[in-house]
XYZ file of N, CA and C in Angstrom:
735
model
N 7.109 17.086 -23.165
C 8.550 17.104 -23.580
C 8.929 17.201 -21.950
N 9.843 17.517 -21.717
C 10.363 18.241 -20.431
C 10.942 19.490 -20.489
N 11.166 20.555 -19.792
C 11.783 22.097 -19.838
C 13.313 21.924 -19.964
N 13.989 20.824 -20.239
C 15.234 20.901 -20.203
C 15.876 20.931 -22.065
N 14.505 19.553 -22.108
C 14.724 19.465 -23.411
C 14.401 21.091 -24.145
N 13.415 21.146 -24.038
C 12.718 22.556 -24.446
C 13.512 23.682 -25.145
N 13.842 23.624 -23.273
C 15.268 25.044 -23.391
C 16.460 24.671 -24.169
N 16.912 23.613 -24.189
C 17.963 23.130 -25.997
C 17.499 23.474 -26.479
N 16.105 23.059 -27.267
C 16.086 23.052 -28.634
C 15.538 24.087 -29.126
N 14.968 25.374 -28.133
C 15.009 26.587 -28.141
C 16.578 27.222 -28.698
N 17.566 26.629 -28.019
C 19.103 27.164 -26.898
C 19.653 27.372 -28.893
N 19.618 25.898 -29.643
C 20.131 25.299 -30.885
C 19.763 26.037 -31.791
N 18.136 26.241 -31.986
C 17.637 27.268 -33.023
C 17.583 28.532 -33.085
N 18.274 28.923 -31.650
C 18.846 30.639 -31.505
C 20.081 30.553 -32.007
N 21.081 29.499 -32.518
C 22.564 29.437 -32.109
C 22.072 29.227 -33.983
N 21.416 28.684 -34.196
C 21.779 28.404 -36.198
C 21.074 29.744 -36.892
N 19.992 30.458 -35.479
C 19.896 31.244 -36.556
C 20.884 32.051 -37.045
N 21.925 32.431 -35.803
C 23.062 33.632 -35.608
C 23.909 32.803 -36.511
N 24.529 31.248 -36.381
C 25.199 31.056 -37.376
C 24.654 31.171 -38.796
N 23.189 30.808 -39.632
C 22.937 31.942 -40.739
C 22.892 33.193 -40.776
N 23.202 34.038 -40.350
C 23.099 35.569 -39.759
C 24.802 35.926 -39.850
N 25.762 35.234 -39.279
C 27.202 35.475 -39.211
C 27.775 34.851 -40.524
N 26.968 33.496 -41.770
C 27.017 33.408 -42.944
C 27.664 34.576 -43.682
N 26.522 35.487 -43.757
C 26.113 35.815 -44.926
C 25.823 38.156 -44.350
N 26.566 37.733 -43.024
C 27.060 39.118 -42.450
C 27.289 39.734 -43.442
N 29.243 39.707 -44.160
C 29.676 39.945 -45.026
C 28.561 41.116 -45.795
N 27.931 39.930 -46.790
C 27.027 40.478 -47.553
C 25.481 41.777 -47.050
N 25.236 40.636 -45.868
C 24.144 42.119 -45.130
C 24.340 43.358 -44.732
N 25.964 43.773 -44.775
C 26.298 44.760 -43.782
C 26.897 45.358 -45.260
N 27.481 44.966 -45.756
C 28.191 45.823 -47.807
C 27.023 46.065 -48.116
N 26.614 45.603 -48.202
C 24.983 45.777 -48.756
C 23.747 45.860 -48.184
N 23.369 46.534 -47.017
C 23.221 47.013 -46.071
C 23.500 48.876 -45.971
N 24.985 48.926 -45.785
C 25.163 49.801 -46.062
C 25.387 50.932 -47.196
N 25.596 50.588 -48.227
C 25.331 50.597 -49.191
C 24.163 51.376 -49.534
N 23.062 50.306 -49.863
C 22.188 50.826 -50.026
C 21.405 52.393 -49.256
N 22.316 51.798 -47.806
C 21.295 53.429 -47.201
C 21.768 54.477 -47.885
N 23.456 54.294 -47.595
C 24.301 55.185 -48.854
C 24.214 56.000 -49.762
N 23.456 54.728 -50.377
C 23.270 55.265 -51.843
C 22.201 56.311 -52.129
N 21.480 55.284 -51.808
C 19.876 56.029 -51.640
C 19.581 57.048 -50.827
N 20.478 57.346 -49.923
C 20.545 58.864 -49.055
C 21.969 60.140 -49.627
N 22.199 59.640 -51.073
C 22.701 59.686 -51.496
C 22.104 61.303 -52.496
N 21.040 60.400 -53.143
C 19.740 60.585 -54.120
C 19.231 61.868 -53.363
N 18.890 61.433 -51.585
C 17.748 62.814 -51.245
C 18.730 63.981 -50.725
N 19.965 63.187 -50.159
C 20.607 64.572 -49.861
C 21.154 65.716 -50.987
N 21.126 64.714 -52.007
C 21.847 65.734 -53.399
C 21.163 66.397 -54.245
N 19.329 65.936 -53.472
C 18.816 66.870 -54.209
C 17.504 67.750 -53.755
N 18.384 67.357 -52.172
C 17.853 68.184 -50.595
C 18.717 69.906 -50.383
N 20.718 69.223 -51.050
C 21.584 70.048 -51.392
C 21.199 71.102 -52.288
N 20.864 70.814 -53.778
C 20.914 71.487 -54.917
C 19.378 72.057 -55.135
N 18.316 71.462 -53.515
C 17.151 72.573 -54.538
C 16.471 73.523 -54.366
N 16.454 74.267 -55.256
C 16.123 75.462 -55.802
C 14.901 76.144 -54.551
N 14.699 77.543 -54.238
C 13.228 78.065 -53.724
C 12.046 77.987 -54.623
N 11.197 77.101 -53.956
C 9.660 76.623 -55.022
C 9.646 75.971 -56.009
N 11.478 74.590 -55.695
C 10.208 74.004 -56.861
C 10.145 72.652 -55.928
N 9.760 72.916 -54.930
C 10.375 71.944 -53.622
C 9.271 70.461 -54.259
N 7.826 70.513 -54.706
C 7.006 69.839 -54.945
C 7.966 69.273 -56.546
N 9.089 69.201 -57.408
C 9.544 68.479 -58.362
C 10.629 67.994 -57.418
N 11.138 68.116 -56.953
C 12.049 68.065 -56.016
C 11.547 66.899 -55.165
N 10.672 66.433 -54.515
C 9.953 65.625 -54.145
C 9.491 64.244 -54.957
N 9.270 64.632 -56.122
C 9.399 63.400 -56.843
C 9.794 62.763 -58.143
N 11.297 64.039 -58.042
C 12.642 63.139 -58.130
C 13.135 63.060 -57.757
N 13.228 62.783 -56.150
C 13.878 61.490 -54.850
C 12.954 60.416 -55.312
N 12.128 60.533 -54.847
C 11.097 59.288 -55.442
C 11.796 58.209 -56.471
N 11.181 59.181 -58.114
C 12.033 58.911 -58.978
C 12.899 58.144 -59.423
N 13.815 58.819 -59.093
C 15.290 58.909 -59.011
C 16.410 58.082 -57.755
N 15.412 58.019 -56.935
C 15.536 56.901 -55.840
C 15.388 55.371 -55.825
N 14.004 55.447 -56.028
C 13.375 53.987 -56.249
C 14.241 53.335 -57.367
N 14.400 54.168 -58.952
C 15.675 53.338 -60.030
C 16.766 52.807 -60.030
N 17.496 54.394 -58.480
C 18.379 54.309 -58.460
C 18.888 52.363 -57.161
N 17.577 53.082 -56.840
C 17.635 51.321 -55.399
C 17.622 50.227 -55.842
N 16.486 50.289 -57.154
C 16.875 48.998 -57.891
C 17.731 48.171 -58.584
N 18.262 48.727 -59.424
C 20.074 48.914 -59.844
C 20.908 49.172 -59.464
N 20.960 49.680 -58.572
C 22.109 49.055 -57.126
C 22.095 48.004 -56.673
N 21.259 48.249 -56.179
C 21.047 46.797 -55.830
C 21.335 45.513 -56.774
N 20.299 45.763 -58.182
C 20.890 44.704 -58.345
C 22.739 44.517 -59.145
N 23.041 45.434 -58.780
C 24.115 45.203 -59.696
C 24.922 45.014 -58.455
N 24.851 45.648 -57.221
C 24.896 44.897 -56.060
C 25.683 43.651 -56.050
N 24.253 42.813 -56.342
C 23.752 41.073 -55.739
C 24.496 40.299 -57.473
N 24.251 40.852 -58.233
C 24.945 40.633 -59.093
C 26.894 40.079 -58.843
N 27.339 41.768 -58.624
C 28.426 42.162 -58.451
C 29.178 40.691 -57.111
N 28.388 40.652 -56.125
C 28.646 39.900 -55.529
C 28.718 37.961 -55.715
N 27.475 38.061 -55.965
C 27.491 36.564 -57.024
C 28.927 36.334 -58.164
N 28.988 37.408 -58.892
C 30.541 37.609 -59.527
C 31.935 36.966 -58.598
N 31.592 37.730 -57.290
C 32.602 38.476 -57.123
C 33.026 36.433 -56.313
N 32.269 35.836 -55.408
C 31.740 34.549 -55.228
C 32.446 33.715 -55.742
N 32.325 33.799 -57.272
C 32.604 32.876 -58.141
C 34.083 32.600 -58.828
N 34.186 34.234 -58.326
C 36.031 34.666 -58.700
C 37.104 33.586 -57.955
N 36.487 34.388 -56.499
C 37.383 33.535 -55.600
C 37.133 31.980 -55.499
N 36.538 31.470 -55.226
C 36.370 29.757 -55.656
C 36.893 29.272 -57.071
N 36.900 29.972 -57.944
C 37.935 29.681 -58.868
C 39.165 29.809 -59.073
N 39.517 30.937 -58.088
C 41.090 31.617 -57.667
C 41.580 30.562 -56.926
N 40.185 29.816 -55.829
C 41.235 28.702 -54.639
C 41.627 27.530 -55.093
N 40.758 27.220 -55.966
C 40.675 26.479 -56.644
C 42.105 26.229 -57.817
N 42.303 27.281 -58.459
C 43.332 26.957 -59.399
C 44.840 27.288 -58.697
N 44.470 28.066 -57.739
C 46.046 28.374 -56.297
C 46.770 26.475 -55.979
N 45.420 25.981 -55.218
C 45.316 24.559 -54.411
C 45.125 23.711 -55.841
N 45.066 23.753 -57.012
C 46.148 22.748 -58.107
C 47.412 23.125 -57.911
N 47.909 24.158 -57.806
C 48.922 25.068 -58.050
C 50.116 23.877 -56.253
N 49.399 23.989 -56.014
C 50.533 23.324 -54.703
C 50.425 21.628 -54.303
N 48.938 21.532 -55.001
C 49.310 19.764 -55.068
C 49.907 19.475 -56.490
N 50.357 20.234 -57.234
C 51.121 19.876 -58.203
C 53.478 20.124 -57.697
N 52.927 21.244 -57.169
C 54.303 21.290 -55.924
C 54.443 19.882 -55.275
N 53.479 19.510 -54.117
C 53.965 18.764 -53.307
C 54.526 17.521 -53.642
N 53.470 17.088 -55.356
C 53.640 15.538 -55.589
C 55.452 15.850 -56.789
N 55.663 16.979 -57.158
C 56.341 17.760 -57.550
C 57.589 17.621 -57.560
N 57.465 18.985 -56.102
C 58.642 19.380 -55.332
C 58.628 18.975 -53.771
N 59.060 17.620 -53.583
C 58.181 17.379 -51.811
C 59.352 17.864 -50.995
N 60.464 18.152 -51.542
C 61.317 18.153 -50.380
C 61.345 20.124 -50.500
N 60.865 20.790 -51.319
C 60.545 21.490 -50.908
C 59.118 22.024 -49.880
N 57.983 21.765 -50.536
C 57.508 21.942 -49.730
C 57.328 21.039 -48.022
N 57.697 19.438 -48.338
C 58.587 19.357 -46.309
C 58.953 20.293 -45.897
N 60.305 21.683 -46.553
C 60.928 22.112 -45.254
C 59.660 23.729 -46.119
N 58.895 23.933 -46.402
C 57.464 25.103 -46.290
C 57.315 24.553 -44.758
N 56.788 23.864 -44.773
C 55.700 23.084 -43.743
C 56.468 23.578 -42.740
N 57.098 22.936 -42.687
C 57.914 22.313 -41.209
C 58.328 24.116 -40.479
N 58.815 25.649 -41.797
C 58.930 26.399 -40.717
C 58.187 27.100 -41.130
N 56.519 26.579 -40.901
C 55.387 26.958 -40.645
C 54.960 26.471 -39.193
N 55.669 25.242 -39.025
C 54.803 25.439 -38.520
C 55.907 25.454 -36.973
N 56.851 25.593 -37.307
C 58.705 26.304 -36.254
C 57.888 27.444 -35.599
N 57.483 28.519 -37.193
C 57.478 29.295 -36.375
C 55.690 30.260 -35.997
N 54.910 28.931 -36.288
C 54.324 28.931 -34.971
C 54.646 28.378 -33.519
N 55.480 28.256 -33.266
C 55.506 27.644 -31.698
C 55.921 26.781 -31.717
N 55.763 25.624 -32.911
C 55.647 23.828 -32.701
C 57.313 24.060 -32.034
N 57.289 22.290 -31.187
C 58.735 22.369 -30.981
C 59.146 21.439 -32.568
N 60.643 21.363 -33.032
C 61.073 21.215 -34.127
C 60.699 19.736 -34.201
N 60.853 18.777 -33.125
C 60.590 17.151 -33.634
C 59.276 16.663 -33.544
N 58.466 17.373 -32.926
C 57.199 17.714 -33.603
C 56.909 18.574 -34.491
N 56.927 19.379 -34.916
C 57.047 19.440 -36.197
C 57.062 18.625 -37.081
N 58.522 18.182 -37.154
C 59.127 17.208 -38.353
C 58.209 16.228 -38.554
N 57.902 15.349 -37.014
C 56.613 14.747 -37.506
C 55.235 14.577 -38.050
N 55.019 15.802 -37.396
C 54.077 16.435 -38.042
C 54.097 16.830 -39.320
N 55.177 16.783 -40.045
C 55.316 16.861 -41.783
C 55.032 15.393 -42.531
N 55.581 15.198 -40.979
C 56.082 13.262 -42.146
C 54.460 12.575 -42.655
N 53.511 12.731 -41.309
C 52.310 12.816 -42.036
C 51.745 13.313 -42.642
N 51.871 15.188 -42.303
C 51.028 15.454 -43.758
C 51.708 14.821 -44.975
N 52.894 14.369 -45.273
C 53.318 14.136 -47.025
C 53.263 13.208 -47.004
N 52.645 12.213 -46.359
C 51.664 11.684 -46.318
C 49.996 11.606 -47.126
N 49.695 12.426 -46.734
C 48.307 12.967 -47.607
C 48.427 14.056 -47.677
N 48.575 14.609 -48.929
C 48.572 15.138 -49.962
C 47.325 16.004 -50.047
N 46.396 15.744 -49.737
C 45.220 16.334 -50.164
C 45.015 17.245 -49.613
N 45.501 17.418 -47.798
C 45.403 18.290 -46.301
C 46.470 18.659 -46.329
N 47.813 18.028 -46.894
C 49.092 18.988 -46.701
C 48.728 19.947 -48.112
N 48.011 20.241 -49.293
C 47.613 21.514 -49.991
C 46.750 21.832 -49.036
N 45.696 21.224 -48.114
C 44.915 22.453 -47.200
C 45.079 23.399 -46.780
N 46.273 22.975 -46.001
C 47.323 23.794 -45.203
C 48.667 24.721 -45.047
N 48.686 23.862 -47.009
C 49.851 25.550 -47.798
C 48.459 26.477 -47.791
N 47.302 26.159 -48.419
C 45.832 27.097 -48.654
C 46.401 28.148 -47.385
N 46.305 27.482 -46.432
C 45.366 28.390 -45.167
C 46.673 29.540 -44.806
N 48.095 28.260 -44.578
C 49.208 28.619 -43.015
C 50.065 29.385 -44.172
N 49.962 29.379 -45.957
C 51.332 30.083 -46.625
C 50.750 30.532 -47.370
N 49.876 30.395 -47.738
C 48.858 31.668 -49.159
C 48.398 32.457 -48.470
N 47.352 31.717 -47.356
C 46.329 33.281 -46.321
C 45.425 32.289 -47.127
N 44.737 31.973 -47.800
C 43.600 32.128 -48.480
C 42.162 30.248 -47.830
N 41.155 30.777 -47.475
C 40.223 30.234 -46.431
C 39.480 29.434 -47.433
N 39.260 28.567 -47.690
C 38.190 27.455 -48.268
C 36.610 28.444 -48.304
N 36.746 28.611 -49.429
C 35.235 29.014 -49.674
C 34.797 27.949 -50.216
N 34.893 26.713 -50.754
C 33.429 25.999 -51.241
C 32.588 25.692 -50.422
N 32.301 26.003 -50.505
C 31.176 25.739 -49.360
C 29.996 26.883 -49.132
N 30.941 27.614 -49.865
C 29.680 29.618 -49.893
C 28.725 29.190 -51.471
N 28.264 29.376 -51.508
C 26.998 29.413 -52.364
C 27.007 30.753 -53.290
N 27.941 32.097 -54.350
C 27.946 32.320 -54.956
C 25.920 33.002 -55.379
N 25.267 31.963 -54.924
C 24.179 32.338 -55.762
C 23.210 33.078 -54.836
N 23.212 32.652 -53.044
C 22.870 33.153 -51.993
C 23.439 34.396 -51.549
N 25.005 34.598 -51.649
C 25.492 35.405 -50.973
C 24.884 36.590 -51.952
N 25.027 36.241 -53.421
C 24.441 37.824 -54.212
C 23.016 38.484 -53.919
N 21.610 36.992 -53.141
C 20.608 36.659 -52.956
C 20.523 38.183 -52.144
N 21.354 37.561 -51.024
C 21.951 38.314 -49.224
C 21.854 39.652 -49.725
N 23.111 39.946 -50.306
C 22.931 40.926 -50.893
C 22.341 41.935 -51.966
N 21.851 42.380 -52.256
C 20.338 42.135 -52.875
C 18.934 42.492 -51.768
N 19.065 41.702 -51.298
C 17.732 42.206 -49.989
C 18.676 42.451 -49.469
N 19.331 42.617 -48.551
C 20.363 44.209 -47.416
C 19.921 45.138 -48.310
N 20.470 45.608 -49.377
C 20.756 46.090 -50.230
C 19.216 46.956 -50.109
N 18.029 46.213 -51.042
C 16.859 46.351 -50.619
C 16.192 47.371 -49.674
N 15.923 46.444 -48.643
C 15.561 46.810 -47.176
C 16.594 48.449 -46.388
N 17.697 48.104 -46.007
C 18.063 49.250 -45.832
C 17.928 50.149 -46.360
N 18.140 50.075 -47.842
C 18.128 51.613 -48.815
C 16.712 52.221 -49.363
N 15.375 51.537 -48.322
C 14.205 51.772 -48.680
C 14.240 52.922 -47.874
N 15.003 52.502 -47.112
C 14.283 53.741 -45.425
C 14.614 55.046 -45.794
N 15.547 55.198 -45.533
C 15.523 56.745 -46.272
C 14.560 57.806 -47.635
N 14.080 56.715 -47.963
C 12.871 57.640 -48.735
C 11.520 57.671 -48.177
N 11.741 56.518 -47.210
C 10.458 56.638 -46.796
C 9.291 57.220 -45.974
N 10.476 58.487 -45.699
C 9.141 60.216 -45.526
C 8.743 60.760 -46.792
N 9.475 59.946 -47.831
C 8.958 60.882 -48.970
C 7.594 60.363 -49.930
N 7.541 59.105 -49.372
C 6.239 58.455 -49.430
C 5.215 59.121 -48.709
N 5.731 59.231 -47.648
C 3.529 59.658 -46.639
C 3.474 61.080 -46.324
N 4.644 61.658 -46.714
C 4.678 63.145 -46.541
C 5.097 64.029 -48.119
N 3.953 65.075 -47.762
C 5.031 65.822 -48.905
C 5.870 66.251 -48.397
N 7.141 66.466 -49.786
C 8.231 67.168 -49.637
C 8.626 68.667 -49.083
N 8.885 68.526 -47.912
C 9.401 69.792 -46.983
C 10.916 69.906 -46.352
N 11.240 70.663 -46.226
C 12.842 70.534 -45.681
C 12.573 70.080 -44.077
N 11.691 70.084 -43.593
C 11.135 69.202 -42.508
C 11.130 67.368 -42.798
N 10.713 67.450 -43.932
C 10.464 65.800 -44.543
C 12.186 65.473 -45.094
N 12.942 66.339 -44.819
C 14.500 66.179 -45.090
C 14.860 65.301 -44.210
N 14.596 66.140 -42.825
C 14.737 66.087 -41.694
C 14.956 64.742 -41.459
N 13.329 64.356 -41.299
C 13.089 63.011 -40.915
C 13.268 62.100 -41.730
N 13.935 62.128 -42.994
C 15.313 60.954 -44.046
C 16.123 60.946 -43.088
N 16.446 62.146 -42.874
C 18.030 61.949 -41.956
C 17.950 61.374 -41.040
N 16.838 60.898 -40.204
C 16.806 60.235 -39.565
C 16.489 59.333 -39.005
N 15.968 58.764 -40.203
C 15.422 58.267 -40.752
C 16.998 56.859 -41.160
N 18.060 58.005 -42.202
C 18.746 57.586 -42.289
C 19.839 56.871 -41.533
N 19.300 58.010 -39.989
C 20.697 57.466 -39.190
C 20.377 56.274 -37.691
N 19.115 56.200 -37.992
C 18.092 54.636 -37.566
C 18.465 53.297 -38.585
N 18.610 53.912 -39.968
C 18.663 52.161 -40.170
C 20.638 52.276 -40.016
N 21.021 53.612 -39.846
C 23.042 52.972 -39.844
C 23.286 51.888 -38.030
N 22.589 52.498 -37.887
C 22.536 52.407 -35.574
C 22.062 50.957 -35.926
N 21.271 50.643 -36.673
C 19.708 49.318 -37.415
C 21.430 48.045 -36.577
N 21.493 48.887 -38.646
C 22.992 47.395 -38.894
C 23.555 47.855 -38.172
N 24.298 48.559 -37.581
C 25.437 48.246 -36.100
C 24.326 47.692 -35.308
N 23.601 48.118 -34.626
C 23.495 46.524 -33.689
C 23.464 45.397 -34.462
N 22.953 44.966 -35.665
C 22.950 43.232 -36.094
C 24.314 43.279 -35.919
N 25.639 43.800 -36.636
C 26.993 43.766 -36.260
C 26.689 42.879 -34.522
N 26.410 44.067 -33.804
C 27.155 43.597 -32.806
C 26.832 42.401 -32.460
N 25.132 41.528 -33.154
C 24.321 40.644 -32.435
C 25.469 39.616 -32.752
N 25.619 40.301 -34.348
C 26.222 38.711 -34.849
C 27.400 38.426 -34.432
N 28.194 38.812 -34.174
C 30.003 39.535 -34.503
C 30.021 39.168 -32.408
N 29.646 40.141 -31.886
C 29.255 40.070 -30.632
C 30.301 40.978 -29.492
N 31.007 42.101 -31.093
C 31.685 42.446 -30.213
C 31.138 43.940 -29.737
N 31.740 44.960 -29.203
C 30.896 45.722 -27.772
C 30.154 46.614 -29.518
N 29.557 46.995 -28.733
C 28.446 47.748 -29.539
C 28.462 48.749 -29.735
N 29.140 49.812 -28.943
C 29.982 50.937 -29.011
C 30.846 50.964 -30.556
N 31.146 50.162 -30.640
C 32.516 50.054 -31.429
C 31.444 49.387 -32.922
N 30.819 48.602 -32.986
C 29.385 48.415 -34.220
C 29.233 49.075 -34.392
N 28.083 49.606 -33.406
C 27.378 51.505 -34.253
C 28.065 52.159 -33.985
N 29.659 52.930 -33.646
C 29.718 53.817 -34.019
C 30.396 53.627 -35.683
N 31.661 52.796 -35.769
C 31.866 52.889 -37.129
C 30.889 52.275 -38.491
N 30.216 51.713 -37.998
C 28.953 52.178 -38.444
C 28.010 53.137 -38.668
N 28.168 53.759 -38.483
C 27.608 55.364 -38.257
C 28.533 56.538 -38.598
N 29.880 56.292 -38.420
C 30.770 57.251 -39.122
C 31.157 56.840 -40.634
N 31.133 55.516 -40.499
C 31.267 55.242 -42.388
C 30.282 56.114 -42.903
N 28.396 55.186 -42.735
C 27.909 55.621 -43.459
C 27.669 57.093 -43.770
N 27.817 59.020 -42.113
C 27.563 59.484 -42.566
C 28.539 60.565 -42.802
N 29.819 60.018 -43.283
C 30.468 60.309 -43.900
C 30.487 60.107 -45.400
N 29.623 59.097 -45.740
C 29.435 59.288 -47.014
C 28.463 60.288 -47.507
N 27.636 60.410 -46.469
C 26.178 61.237 -46.689
C 26.763 62.321 -46.442
N 27.399 62.882 -45.700
C 28.201 64.377 -46.019
C 28.619 64.344 -47.100
N 29.114 63.683 -47.746
C 30.096 63.881 -49.201
C 28.643 64.431 -50.394
N 27.595 63.697 -49.991
C 27.237 63.700 -50.874
C 26.252 64.334 -51.329
N 25.568 64.995 -49.664
C 24.505 67.176 -49.820
C 25.775 67.291 -49.705
N 27.198 68.059 -49.490
C 27.748 69.203 -49.696
C 28.272 69.340 -51.851
N 27.924 68.003 -52.206
C 27.439 68.092 -52.947
C 26.901 68.564 -54.177
N 25.515 68.406 -53.596
C 23.938 69.041 -54.095
C 24.668 70.003 -53.484
N 25.189 71.252 -52.453
C 24.992 72.005 -51.663
C 26.286 72.959 -52.929
N 27.412 72.562 -53.611
C 27.943 73.140 -54.677
C 27.514 72.986 -55.755
N 27.031 72.219 -56.143
C 25.753 72.903 -57.293
C 24.604 73.648 -57.147
N 24.099 73.988 -55.905
C 23.123 74.590 -55.778
C 22.940 75.652 -56.311
């Protein structure tokens, strides 16, 4: 195999990986961010409320509550994403059926609506009229156009609710376990809590870098937004712990 062919195959493989990440980016970021923040909330809450002399009990409690919270919330998030995706598909199909009915029963009104949409997008009136004539002869495609440009809904038919739920679940587990890691390997002390804070920050940065890699937005924006949102939630959790100290 030639060097150019090998390079082309590698490029295609890289594009395929990025494409898969883009497909599930919403679920990965949503599940990952919620996993990090939710699990750190357990750590921060115990750290904020911890009384002097009960460090060992607090350390065990962090692990027990943290793991239970991680598994329960990951399951709830995954199933919630599954149901949300299914509902989105159901709503899209029902709305599209209504649009098809309108096209067949009230074609002149729908024709005028599409004409206004096209001219509003900058298409010349004569060209818009020709395009609408073609669309009216193809009601299925006309309904797709109305769903996109009138209703503002994208077609979710290619989405897999089961895969979306699984991606959310896995992302929640992977990123959510990071704040607990120091408590698995070290005795619970104030320094271990600081390590958990650092681990949480690194997890948020990693999630932001993943956003940057997939979206190609600026690294400052992707990482900054992720750390800012996660940091605010973590501070709220720690503040609640302090309030009940």
